[in-house]
């Protein structure tokens, strides 16, 4: 289990985590790997959840989030006190948010001056200030609203059953009109394409169908984490409503993963809303498991 709980006033951080075995429920009691028993009252508990079979280290979260940021960097980036800022014409939260990747100093360095500089950077671009906060990498400041919980799922490509034979998916370096129409993104098409094709690495756009009918689409981006691990990230997976529940989603995901492995990827990830149970079930069948989660935090001051 991982237990996140509030710390008393006077600590440098408002909360902390402990990973271990749940030994009691009243009060909540978790015994950590070093034998320490942590007991907290129910009103101190922020979150309590079951971990995957192997606990995920903070460094692993940071490495995967760095690779994912390279796959979705927006069209402009900047670093402020350990936070990666991205702007992408307002298209998607990932491409228009600040992400804490600088290590342990990120949260400690997020003082009033940092707030103001981040706000100014987004404000200069006509964007609201939005933070993307992965588990254990950063916390929302007091008064900010956290929402849109997202699960980051990952898989070792050696453990994923990929399609045999030639792919049924066609691949292109850029999304064509049919791909973009199926994606159904809101916003200026030129801006949408600019964000979709921005990647620090390589990307491909897959589609199943023909010139008259598009059954499914998806994007795969190949990027490298700081630890040298090569990841293929799946985004934009969409199956036409009338063709769902026929295995087409699994087909296009499998072909995109095969593309990643053929181009040197050893691991794969994707992001899915915590409320999208159907998609989560699909990805679990493919061999993905939960790696960590993130949430967005919005600035109460506004843009």
Short mmCIF file of C-alpha atoms in Angstrom, two decimals, residues 19-146:
data_model
loop_
_atom_site.label_atom_id
_atom_site.label_comp_id
_atom_site.label_asym_id
_atom_site.label_seq_id
_atom_site.Cartn_x
_atom_site.Cartn_y
_atom_site.Cartn_z
CA UNK A 19 4.98 2.61 1.25
CA UNK A 20 4.47 -0.68 3.07
CA UNK A 21 2.01 -3.26 4.37
CA UNK A 22 -1.35 -2.20 5.81
CA UNK A 23 -1.56 -3.55 9.38
CA UNK A 24 -4.50 -1.66 10.84
CA UNK A 25 -7.52 0.45 9.97
CA UNK A 26 -8.33 2.35 13.21
CA UNK A 27 -6.02 4.18 13.22
CA UNK A 28 -4.56 3.60 9.74
CA UNK A 29 -1.29 1.72 10.29
CA UNK A 30 1.29 0.97 7.57
CA UNK A 31 4.58 -0.83 8.26
CA UNK A 32 7.34 0.38 5.92
CA UNK A 33 10.10 -1.74 4.41
CA UNK A 34 12.54 -0.71 7.16
CA UNK A 35 10.15 -1.97 9.86
CA UNK A 36 8.86 1.43 10.92
CA UNK A 37 5.15 1.50 11.82
CA UNK A 38 3.35 4.67 10.70
CA UNK A 39 -0.02 5.32 12.34
CA UNK A 40 -2.28 8.21 11.36
CA UNK A 41 -5.85 9.15 12.18
CA UNK A 42 -8.51 9.05 9.47
CA UNK A 43 -8.65 12.85 9.20
CA UNK A 44 -4.93 12.95 8.31
CA UNK A 45 -5.27 10.51 5.38
CA UNK A 46 -5.17 12.04 1.90
CA UNK A 47 -4.97 8.82 -0.11
CA UNK A 48 -4.54 5.11 0.52
CA UNK A 49 -4.21 2.76 -2.42
CA UNK A 50 -2.83 -0.59 -3.44
CA UNK A 51 0.42 -0.53 -5.37
CA UNK A 52 1.36 -2.74 -8.28
CA UNK A 53 3.35 -5.87 -7.44
CA UNK A 54 6.61 -3.91 -7.61
CA UNK A 55 6.69 -0.50 -5.93
CA UNK A 56 7.52 2.30 -8.34
CA UNK A 57 10.39 4.54 -7.28
CA UNK A 58 10.22 8.32 -7.54
CA UNK A 59 13.11 8.26 -10.02
CA UNK A 60 11.16 5.90 -12.27
CA UNK A 61 8.19 8.28 -12.27
CA UNK A 62 10.46 11.19 -13.14
CA UNK A 63 12.15 9.23 -15.94
CA UNK A 64 8.85 8.18 -17.51
CA UNK A 65 7.37 11.67 -17.19
CA UNK A 66 10.47 13.12 -18.87
CA UNK A 67 10.08 10.71 -21.79
CA UNK A 68 6.36 11.52 -21.99
CA UNK A 69 7.07 15.26 -21.96
CA UNK A 70 9.46 14.79 -24.89
CA UNK A 71 6.62 13.08 -26.75
CA UNK A 72 4.22 15.96 -26.06
CA UNK A 73 6.39 19.09 -25.62
CA UNK A 74 4.04 21.71 -27.04
CA UNK A 75 5.57 24.19 -29.46
CA UNK A 76 7.48 26.26 -26.89
CA UNK A 77 9.25 25.30 -23.67
CA UNK A 78 11.07 26.94 -20.75
CA UNK A 79 12.55 25.89 -17.40
CA UNK A 80 11.76 27.79 -14.19
CA UNK A 81 13.13 26.49 -10.86
CA UNK A 82 12.96 22.84 -11.88
CA UNK A 83 9.59 23.11 -13.64
CA UNK A 84 9.26 22.41 -17.34
CA UNK A 85 6.80 24.88 -18.87
CA UNK A 86 5.09 24.03 -22.17
CA UNK A 87 2.88 26.10 -24.43
CA UNK A 88 0.92 24.75 -27.40
CA UNK A 89 -1.65 27.31 -28.53
CA UNK A 90 -3.97 26.17 -25.72
CA UNK A 91 -4.48 22.71 -27.28
CA UNK A 92 -4.50 20.01 -24.54
CA UNK A 93 -3.48 20.30 -20.92
CA UNK A 94 -0.28 18.32 -21.45
CA UNK A 95 1.02 20.81 -24.01
CA UNK A 96 0.06 23.86 -21.95
CA UNK A 97 1.15 23.13 -18.41
CA UNK A 98 4.09 23.19 -16.00
CA UNK A 99 5.58 19.83 -14.98
CA UNK A 100 7.94 19.30 -11.98
CA UNK A 101 10.93 17.38 -13.37
CA UNK A 102 13.84 19.09 -11.64
CA UNK A 103 14.21 16.67 -8.75
CA UNK A 104 13.87 17.19 -5.01
CA UNK A 105 14.57 20.91 -5.32
CA UNK A 106 11.45 21.48 -7.43
CA UNK A 107 8.89 21.61 -4.63
CA UNK A 108 11.24 23.34 -2.20
CA UNK A 109 12.01 25.98 -4.81
CA UNK A 110 8.36 26.65 -5.65
CA UNK A 111 8.05 29.86 -3.62
CA UNK A 112 6.17 33.09 -4.29
CA UNK A 113 8.81 34.20 -6.78
CA UNK A 114 8.47 30.95 -8.71
CA UNK A 115 4.69 31.30 -8.74
CA UNK A 116 4.92 34.75 -10.20
CA UNK A 117 7.44 33.84 -12.89
CA UNK A 118 5.38 30.81 -14.00
CA UNK A 119 2.20 32.89 -14.06
CA UNK A 120 3.96 35.56 -16.07
CA UNK A 121 5.28 33.05 -18.61
CA UNK A 122 1.84 31.60 -19.28
CA UNK A 123 0.19 35.01 -19.13
CA UNK A 124 2.55 36.37 -21.79
CA UNK A 125 1.21 33.66 -24.09
CA UNK A 126 -2.43 34.27 -23.25
CA UNK A 127 -2.72 31.00 -21.34
CA UNK A 128 -4.00 30.15 -17.85
CA UNK A 129 -1.49 28.81 -15.33
CA UNK A 130 -1.86 25.03 -15.16
CA UNK A 131 0.28 22.52 -13.27
CA UNK A 132 0.57 18.85 -14.20
CA UNK A 133 1.38 17.04 -10.94
CA UNK A 134 2.50 13.38 -11.07
CA UNK A 135 2.37 11.29 -7.91
CA UNK A 136 5.21 12.16 -5.49
CA UNK A 137 6.85 14.71 -7.80
CA UNK A 138 4.92 17.80 -6.78
CA UNK A 139 1.94 19.03 -4.82
CA UNK A 140 -0.62 21.72 -5.53
CA UNK A 141 -0.18 24.98 -3.63
CA UNK A 142 -2.80 25.91 -1.05
CA UNK A 143 -5.99 27.13 -2.65
CA UNK A 144 -5.40 25.54 -6.05
CA UNK A 145 -7.97 23.11 -7.45
CA UNK A 146 -6.83 19.60 -8.47
#
